[in-house]
mmCIF file of C-alpha atoms and ligand atoms in Angstrom:
data_model
loop_
_atom_site.group_PDB
_atom_site.id
_atom_site.type_symbol
_atom_site.label_atom_id
_atom_site.label_comp_id
_atom_site.label_asym_id
_atom_site.label_seq_id
_atom_site.Cartn_x
_atom_site.Cartn_y
_atom_site.Cartn_z
ATOM 1 C CA MET F 1 -14.538 -4.118 -12.303
ATOM 2 C CA LYS F 2 -11.520 -2.876 -14.242
ATOM 3 C CA LEU F 3 -11.115 -3.778 -17.902
ATOM 4 C CA ILE F 4 -8.247 -6.169 -18.666
ATOM 5 C CA CYS F 5 -6.953 -6.507 -22.223
ATOM 6 C CA ALA F 6 -4.499 -9.296 -23.048
ATOM 7 C CA ASN F 7 -2.419 -8.313 -26.069
ATOM 8 C CA PHE F 8 -0.543 -11.403 -27.284
ATOM 9 C CA LYS F 9 1.175 -9.413 -30.061
ATOM 10 C CA MET F 10 2.843 -11.778 -32.602
ATOM 11 C CA ASN F 11 3.197 -14.606 -30.078
ATOM 12 C CA LEU F 12 1.743 -18.074 -29.484
ATOM 13 C CA THR F 13 0.769 -20.785 -31.972
ATOM 14 C CA THR F 14 -2.009 -23.389 -32.045
ATOM 15 C CA PRO F 15 -0.439 -26.093 -29.810
ATOM 16 C CA ILE F 16 0.398 -23.560 -27.108
ATOM 17 C CA LEU F 17 -2.950 -21.829 -27.450
ATOM 18 C CA ASN F 18 -4.718 -25.149 -26.858
ATOM 19 C CA ILE F 19 -2.792 -25.525 -23.603
ATOM 20 C CA TYR F 20 -3.545 -21.897 -22.763
ATOM 21 C CA LEU F 21 -7.270 -22.324 -23.342
ATOM 22 C CA ALA F 22 -7.382 -25.482 -21.209
ATOM 23 C CA ALA F 23 -5.585 -23.667 -18.380
ATOM 24 C CA ILE F 24 -7.960 -20.681 -18.293
ATOM 25 C CA ASP F 25 -11.159 -22.673 -18.743
ATOM 26 C CA GLY F 26 -13.869 -21.423 -16.370
ATOM 27 C CA LYS F 27 -11.538 -18.879 -14.755
ATOM 28 C CA ILE F 28 -12.093 -15.747 -16.836
ATOM 29 C CA LYS F 29 -14.638 -13.071 -15.972
ATOM 30 C CA ASP F 30 -16.309 -10.853 -18.543
ATOM 31 C CA ASN F 31 -14.027 -7.895 -17.859
ATOM 32 C CA VAL F 32 -11.259 -9.644 -19.838
ATOM 33 C CA ILE F 33 -10.756 -9.250 -23.590
ATOM 34 C CA PHE F 34 -8.226 -11.328 -25.538
ATOM 35 C CA PHE F 35 -6.289 -9.871 -28.460
ATOM 36 C CA PRO F 36 -4.577 -12.862 -30.096
ATOM 37 C CA SER F 37 -3.173 -12.764 -33.631
ATOM 38 C CA SER F 38 -6.150 -12.558 -35.982
ATOM 39 C CA LEU F 39 -5.593 -16.128 -37.198
ATOM 40 C CA TYR F 40 -6.590 -17.403 -33.765
ATOM 41 C CA LEU F 41 -9.540 -15.145 -32.954
ATOM 42 C CA SER F 42 -12.071 -17.907 -33.503
ATOM 43 C CA MET F 43 -10.315 -20.259 -31.043
ATOM 44 C CA PHE F 44 -11.162 -17.748 -28.310
ATOM 45 C CA LYS F 45 -14.500 -16.611 -29.678
ATOM 46 C CA GLU F 46 -15.951 -20.109 -29.982
ATOM 47 C CA ARG F 47 -15.214 -20.719 -26.304
ATOM 48 C CA GLY F 48 -17.236 -17.659 -25.383
ATOM 49 C CA TYR F 49 -14.430 -15.210 -24.640
ATOM 50 C CA GLN F 50 -14.538 -11.568 -25.676
ATOM 51 C CA VAL F 51 -12.062 -10.939 -28.469
ATOM 52 C CA GLY F 52 -10.507 -7.931 -30.096
ATOM 53 C CA SER F 53 -8.174 -7.277 -32.992
ATOM 54 C CA GLN F 54 -4.653 -5.909 -32.533
ATOM 55 C CA ASN F 55 -5.145 -3.698 -35.579
ATOM 56 C CA ILE F 56 -7.480 -2.964 -38.486
ATOM 57 C CA SER F 57 -6.828 -1.641 -41.970
ATOM 58 C CA PHE F 58 -7.284 2.073 -42.641
ATOM 59 C CA LYS F 59 -9.516 1.102 -45.583
ATOM 60 C CA GLU F 60 -12.812 -0.732 -45.476
ATOM 61 C CA SER F 61 -12.006 -3.067 -48.390
ATOM 62 C CA GLY F 62 -10.064 -3.199 -51.629
ATOM 63 C CA SER F 63 -6.559 -3.667 -52.966
ATOM 64 C CA ILE F 64 -4.404 -3.640 -49.883
ATOM 65 C CA THR F 65 -2.387 -6.833 -49.954
ATOM 66 C CA GLY F 66 -1.735 -8.298 -46.537
ATOM 67 C CA ASP F 67 -4.151 -6.152 -44.568
ATOM 68 C CA LEU F 68 -7.390 -7.048 -42.740
ATOM 69 C CA SER F 69 -10.482 -4.877 -42.769
ATOM 70 C CA VAL F 70 -12.736 -4.214 -39.829
ATOM 71 C CA ILE F 71 -15.594 -5.854 -41.733
ATOM 72 C CA GLN F 72 -13.630 -9.075 -42.168
ATOM 73 C CA LEU F 73 -12.557 -9.031 -38.533
ATOM 74 C CA LYS F 74 -16.122 -8.502 -37.385
ATOM 75 C CA GLU F 75 -16.979 -11.855 -38.972
ATOM 76 C CA PHE F 76 -14.715 -13.381 -36.330
ATOM 77 C CA GLY F 77 -16.672 -11.696 -33.576
ATOM 78 C CA ILE F 78 -14.404 -8.859 -32.519
ATOM 79 C CA SER F 79 -16.018 -6.318 -30.226
ATOM 80 C CA HIS F 80 -12.895 -4.148 -29.920
ATOM 81 C CA THR F 81 -9.807 -3.191 -31.854
ATOM 82 C CA ILE F 82 -6.542 -1.673 -30.747
ATOM 83 C CA VAL F 83 -5.613 1.398 -32.802
ATOM 84 C CA GLY F 84 -2.286 3.218 -32.798
ATOM 85 C CA HIS F 85 -0.211 0.771 -30.808
ATOM 86 C CA SER F 86 3.317 2.186 -30.564
ATOM 87 C CA GLU F 87 4.711 -0.863 -32.367
ATOM 88 C CA MET F 88 2.363 -0.195 -35.298
ATOM 89 C CA ARG F 89 3.277 3.494 -35.162
ATOM 90 C CA GLU F 90 6.987 2.621 -35.231
ATOM 91 C CA TYR F 91 7.082 -0.149 -37.842
ATOM 92 C CA PHE F 92 4.109 0.788 -40.032
ATOM 93 C CA ASN F 93 3.931 4.570 -39.684
ATOM 94 C CA ASP F 94 0.503 4.090 -38.113
ATOM 95 C CA SER F 95 0.213 7.600 -36.674
ATOM 96 C CA LYS F 96 -0.689 8.610 -40.228
ATOM 97 C CA HIS F 97 -3.755 6.336 -40.225
ATOM 98 C CA VAL F 98 -5.099 6.556 -36.683
ATOM 99 C CA LYS F 99 -7.836 8.975 -37.717
ATOM 100 C CA GLU F 100 -9.195 6.707 -40.480
ATOM 101 C CA LYS F 101 -8.931 3.590 -38.331
ATOM 102 C CA VAL F 102 -10.895 5.119 -35.451
ATOM 103 C CA ASN F 103 -13.500 6.273 -37.945
ATOM 104 C CA LEU F 104 -13.878 2.872 -39.612
ATOM 105 C CA ALA F 105 -14.054 0.976 -36.341
ATOM 106 C CA LEU F 106 -16.670 3.239 -34.777
ATOM 107 C CA ARG F 107 -18.796 3.382 -37.917
ATOM 108 C CA ASN F 108 -18.824 -0.413 -37.871
ATOM 109 C CA LYS F 109 -19.729 -0.534 -34.175
ATOM 110 C CA VAL F 110 -16.381 -1.875 -33.071
ATOM 111 C CA LYS F 111 -15.021 -0.229 -29.937
ATOM 112 C CA VAL F 112 -11.550 1.279 -30.048
ATOM 113 C CA ILE F 113 -8.676 0.926 -27.619
ATOM 114 C CA LEU F 114 -6.605 3.938 -28.663
ATOM 115 C CA CYS F 115 -2.957 3.675 -27.623
ATOM 116 C CA ILE F 116 -1.028 6.811 -26.807
ATOM 117 C CA GLY F 117 2.359 7.201 -25.191
ATOM 118 C CA GLU F 118 5.573 9.152 -25.174
ATOM 119 C CA LYS F 119 9.106 8.084 -26.116
ATOM 120 C CA LEU F 120 11.858 8.049 -23.495
ATOM 121 C CA GLU F 121 13.461 11.280 -24.718
ATOM 122 C CA GLU F 122 10.081 13.025 -24.680
ATOM 123 C CA TYR F 123 9.495 11.805 -21.128
ATOM 124 C CA GLU F 124 12.945 13.012 -20.065
ATOM 125 C CA LYS F 125 12.371 16.437 -21.601
ATOM 126 C CA GLY F 126 9.026 16.814 -19.776
ATOM 127 C CA LYS F 127 7.059 16.650 -23.032
ATOM 128 C CA THR F 128 4.735 13.800 -22.071
ATOM 129 C CA ILE F 129 1.518 15.812 -21.833
ATOM 130 C CA PRO F 130 1.876 17.756 -25.109
ATOM 131 C CA VAL F 131 2.731 14.506 -26.940
ATOM 132 C CA LEU F 132 -0.322 12.756 -25.510
ATOM 133 C CA LYS F 133 -2.624 15.677 -26.306
ATOM 134 C CA LYS F 134 -1.424 15.722 -29.910
ATOM 135 C CA GLU F 135 -2.074 11.988 -30.286
ATOM 136 C CA LEU F 136 -5.532 12.386 -28.758
ATOM 137 C CA ASP F 137 -6.382 15.304 -31.048
ATOM 138 C CA LYS F 138 -5.308 13.377 -34.154
ATOM 139 C CA ALA F 139 -7.616 10.497 -33.314
ATOM 140 C CA ILE F 140 -10.568 12.382 -31.876
ATOM 141 C CA LYS F 141 -11.021 15.785 -33.507
ATOM 142 C CA SER F 142 -12.461 14.676 -36.843
ATOM 143 C CA ASN F 143 -14.332 11.717 -35.316
ATOM 144 C CA LEU F 144 -15.989 13.484 -32.432
ATOM 145 C CA LYS F 145 -19.508 12.946 -33.702
ATOM 146 C CA LEU F 146 -18.995 9.163 -33.667
ATOM 147 C CA ILE F 147 -17.431 8.987 -30.219
ATOM 148 C CA THR F 148 -19.317 8.182 -27.018
ATOM 149 C CA ASN F 149 -18.024 7.620 -23.496
ATOM 150 C CA ASP F 150 -18.453 3.914 -24.146
ATOM 151 C CA ASN F 151 -16.978 3.241 -27.606
ATOM 152 C CA LEU F 152 -13.541 4.795 -27.201
ATOM 153 C CA ILE F 153 -11.098 3.687 -24.509
ATOM 154 C CA ILE F 154 -7.665 5.234 -24.087
ATOM 155 C CA ALA F 155 -4.638 3.055 -23.320
ATOM 156 C CA TYR F 156 -1.781 5.095 -21.934
ATOM 157 C CA GLU F 157 1.382 3.166 -22.755
ATOM 158 C CA PRO F 158 4.643 5.052 -22.215
ATOM 159 C CA ILE F 159 6.863 3.614 -24.962
ATOM 160 C CA TRP F 160 9.824 3.401 -22.605
ATOM 161 C CA ALA F 161 7.788 1.152 -20.302
ATOM 162 C CA ILE F 162 6.784 -1.414 -22.942
ATOM 163 C CA GLY F 163 8.680 -4.667 -22.504
ATOM 164 C CA THR F 164 11.363 -3.028 -20.343
ATOM 165 C CA GLY F 165 10.204 -3.911 -16.839
ATOM 166 C CA LYS F 166 10.108 -0.183 -16.028
ATOM 167 C CA ILE F 167 6.935 1.642 -15.037
ATOM 168 C CA PRO F 168 6.268 5.269 -14.057
ATOM 169 C CA THR F 169 6.059 6.091 -10.362
ATOM 170 C CA LYS F 170 2.571 6.022 -8.841
ATOM 171 C CA GLU F 171 2.508 9.807 -8.578
ATOM 172 C CA ILE F 172 3.620 10.455 -12.157
ATOM 173 C CA LEU F 173 1.219 7.845 -13.521
ATOM 174 C CA ASP F 174 -1.727 9.178 -11.552
ATOM 175 C CA ASN F 175 -0.968 12.766 -12.636
ATOM 176 C CA THR F 176 -0.592 11.794 -16.281
ATOM 177 C CA ILE F 177 -3.861 9.851 -16.353
ATOM 178 C CA LEU F 178 -5.693 12.661 -14.558
ATOM 179 C CA GLU F 179 -4.302 15.127 -17.102
ATOM 180 C CA ILE F 180 -5.522 12.915 -19.961
ATOM 181 C CA LYS F 181 -8.976 12.704 -18.398
ATOM 182 C CA SER F 182 -9.285 16.418 -17.736
ATOM 183 C CA TYR F 183 -8.087 17.279 -21.258
ATOM 184 C CA LEU F 184 -10.696 14.957 -22.766
ATOM 185 C CA LYS F 185 -13.361 16.532 -20.606
ATOM 186 C CA GLU F 186 -12.379 20.152 -21.259
ATOM 187 C CA GLN F 187 -11.594 19.823 -24.935
ATOM 188 C CA TYR F 188 -14.182 17.267 -26.054
ATOM 189 C CA ASN F 189 -16.638 16.861 -23.182
ATOM 190 C CA LEU F 190 -15.747 13.161 -23.004
ATOM 191 C CA ASN F 191 -15.422 10.990 -19.897
ATOM 192 C CA LEU F 192 -13.337 8.110 -21.221
ATOM 193 C CA LYS F 193 -11.832 5.129 -19.461
ATOM 194 C CA VAL F 194 -8.041 5.183 -19.386
ATOM 195 C CA LEU F 195 -6.097 1.929 -19.200
ATOM 196 C CA TYR F 196 -2.439 1.647 -18.302
ATOM 197 C CA GLY F 197 -0.056 -0.519 -20.361
ATOM 198 C CA GLY F 198 3.700 -1.117 -20.216
ATOM 199 C CA SER F 199 5.385 -3.907 -18.240
ATOM 200 C CA VAL F 200 2.347 -4.682 -16.100
ATOM 201 C CA ASN F 201 3.330 -7.849 -14.233
ATOM 202 C CA LEU F 202 2.938 -9.834 -11.035
ATOM 203 C CA ASP F 203 5.687 -7.828 -9.311
ATOM 204 C CA ASN F 204 4.159 -4.405 -9.874
ATOM 205 C CA ILE F 205 0.400 -4.991 -10.049
ATOM 206 C CA GLU F 206 -0.153 -4.297 -6.349
ATOM 207 C CA GLU F 207 1.634 -0.957 -6.730
ATOM 208 C CA LEU F 208 -0.358 -0.107 -9.873
ATOM 209 C CA GLU F 209 -3.585 -0.969 -8.096
ATOM 210 C CA LYS F 210 -2.900 1.929 -5.713
ATOM 211 C CA VAL F 211 -3.258 4.395 -8.609
ATOM 212 C CA ASP F 212 -6.898 5.413 -8.352
ATOM 213 C CA SER F 213 -7.182 6.955 -11.814
ATOM 214 C CA ILE F 214 -6.402 3.671 -13.674
ATOM 215 C CA ASP F 215 -9.531 2.061 -15.159
ATOM 216 C CA GLY F 216 -7.851 -1.123 -16.391
ATOM 217 C CA TYR F 217 -4.774 -2.599 -18.036
ATOM 218 C CA LEU F 218 -3.399 -3.482 -21.458
ATOM 219 C CA ILE F 219 -1.063 -6.377 -20.789
ATOM 220 C CA GLY F 220 1.536 -7.769 -23.199
ATOM 221 C CA GLY F 221 4.237 -10.169 -22.012
ATOM 222 C CA ALA F 222 2.534 -11.040 -18.725
ATOM 223 C CA SER F 223 -0.550 -12.307 -20.557
ATOM 224 C CA LEU F 224 1.333 -15.019 -22.464
ATOM 225 C CA ASN F 225 1.596 -17.521 -19.634
ATOM 226 C CA PRO F 226 -1.896 -18.605 -18.533
ATOM 227 C CA GLU F 227 -1.052 -19.361 -14.893
ATOM 228 C CA LYS F 228 0.778 -16.050 -14.443
ATOM 229 C CA PHE F 229 -1.972 -14.197 -16.249
ATOM 230 C CA LEU F 230 -4.623 -15.721 -13.983
ATOM 231 C CA SER F 231 -2.624 -14.777 -10.860
ATOM 232 C CA LEU F 232 -2.219 -11.283 -12.226
ATOM 233 C CA ILE F 233 -5.859 -10.679 -12.993
ATOM 234 C CA ASN F 234 -6.871 -12.077 -9.620
ATOM 235 C CA LYS F 235 -4.973 -9.173 -8.065
ATOM 236 C CA VAL F 236 -6.953 -6.590 -10.033
ATOM 237 C CA ASN F 237 -10.006 -5.084 -8.376
HETATM 238 P P1 13P D 301 4.301 -5.404 -22.138
HETATM 239 O O1 13P D 301 3.243 -5.679 -21.105
HETATM 240 O O2 13P D 301 4.967 -6.638 -22.658
HETATM 241 O O3 13P D 301 5.266 -4.354 -21.669
HETATM 242 O O4 13P D 301 3.541 -4.785 -23.401
HETATM 243 C C1 13P D 301 2.678 -3.735 -23.213
HETATM 244 C C2 13P D 301 1.951 -3.498 -24.464
HETATM 245 O O5 13P D 301 2.508 -3.021 -25.445
HETATM 246 C C3 13P D 301 0.543 -3.886 -24.497
HETATM 247 O O6 13P D 301 -0.092 -3.380 -25.621
#
């Protein structure tokens, strides 16, 4: 079964989440992980769903106003955390902290969904692979001893595909994911799962399902409506 991660980003509030939870009741398999805003983690956890955090602090504790540490988040039952989402990289300069975040998560036995992806101009200039390799190196090189094939998952999210309705062609996507996998194998002797993220929706899921190299999905907008999300995940093998 493919892994499906629902990233709600900074969306949904308690009244809507109550409706959401009622709508999905009894219909979610254990290949699905929810990433709501941290405030709402327990609403999902107490109903038995797997939950993850959208981010963790680059420090374990201390004077960092406004941040949340992996230790605090673990109290709410997270099994996974996203690290290096392009929105965090853009607004919070997160590329600088990816290394520390991966380290903290893995040392605390929280699995990492590491987001990598190229900007539109990088894609257009044919620089996708070098950009992805650099992002992988930054996260992996110094943490290699902590990494297993099970505790680090890559999410390939082309930045130009996030929230735009555009996705790469099947051929380009398959090639890119195969390149990621062979680089990880050659450089680090790792066999990691690679998810695809970026405008996954009901209109393109059947096309994406034809890409053999995809091991799962990181879904933003299309996870916010429970009925649509259920239809979507029912189309995933
Ligand atoms: P969308 O599915 O809304 O394009 O978002 C993708 C994403 O950023 C998931 O992390």
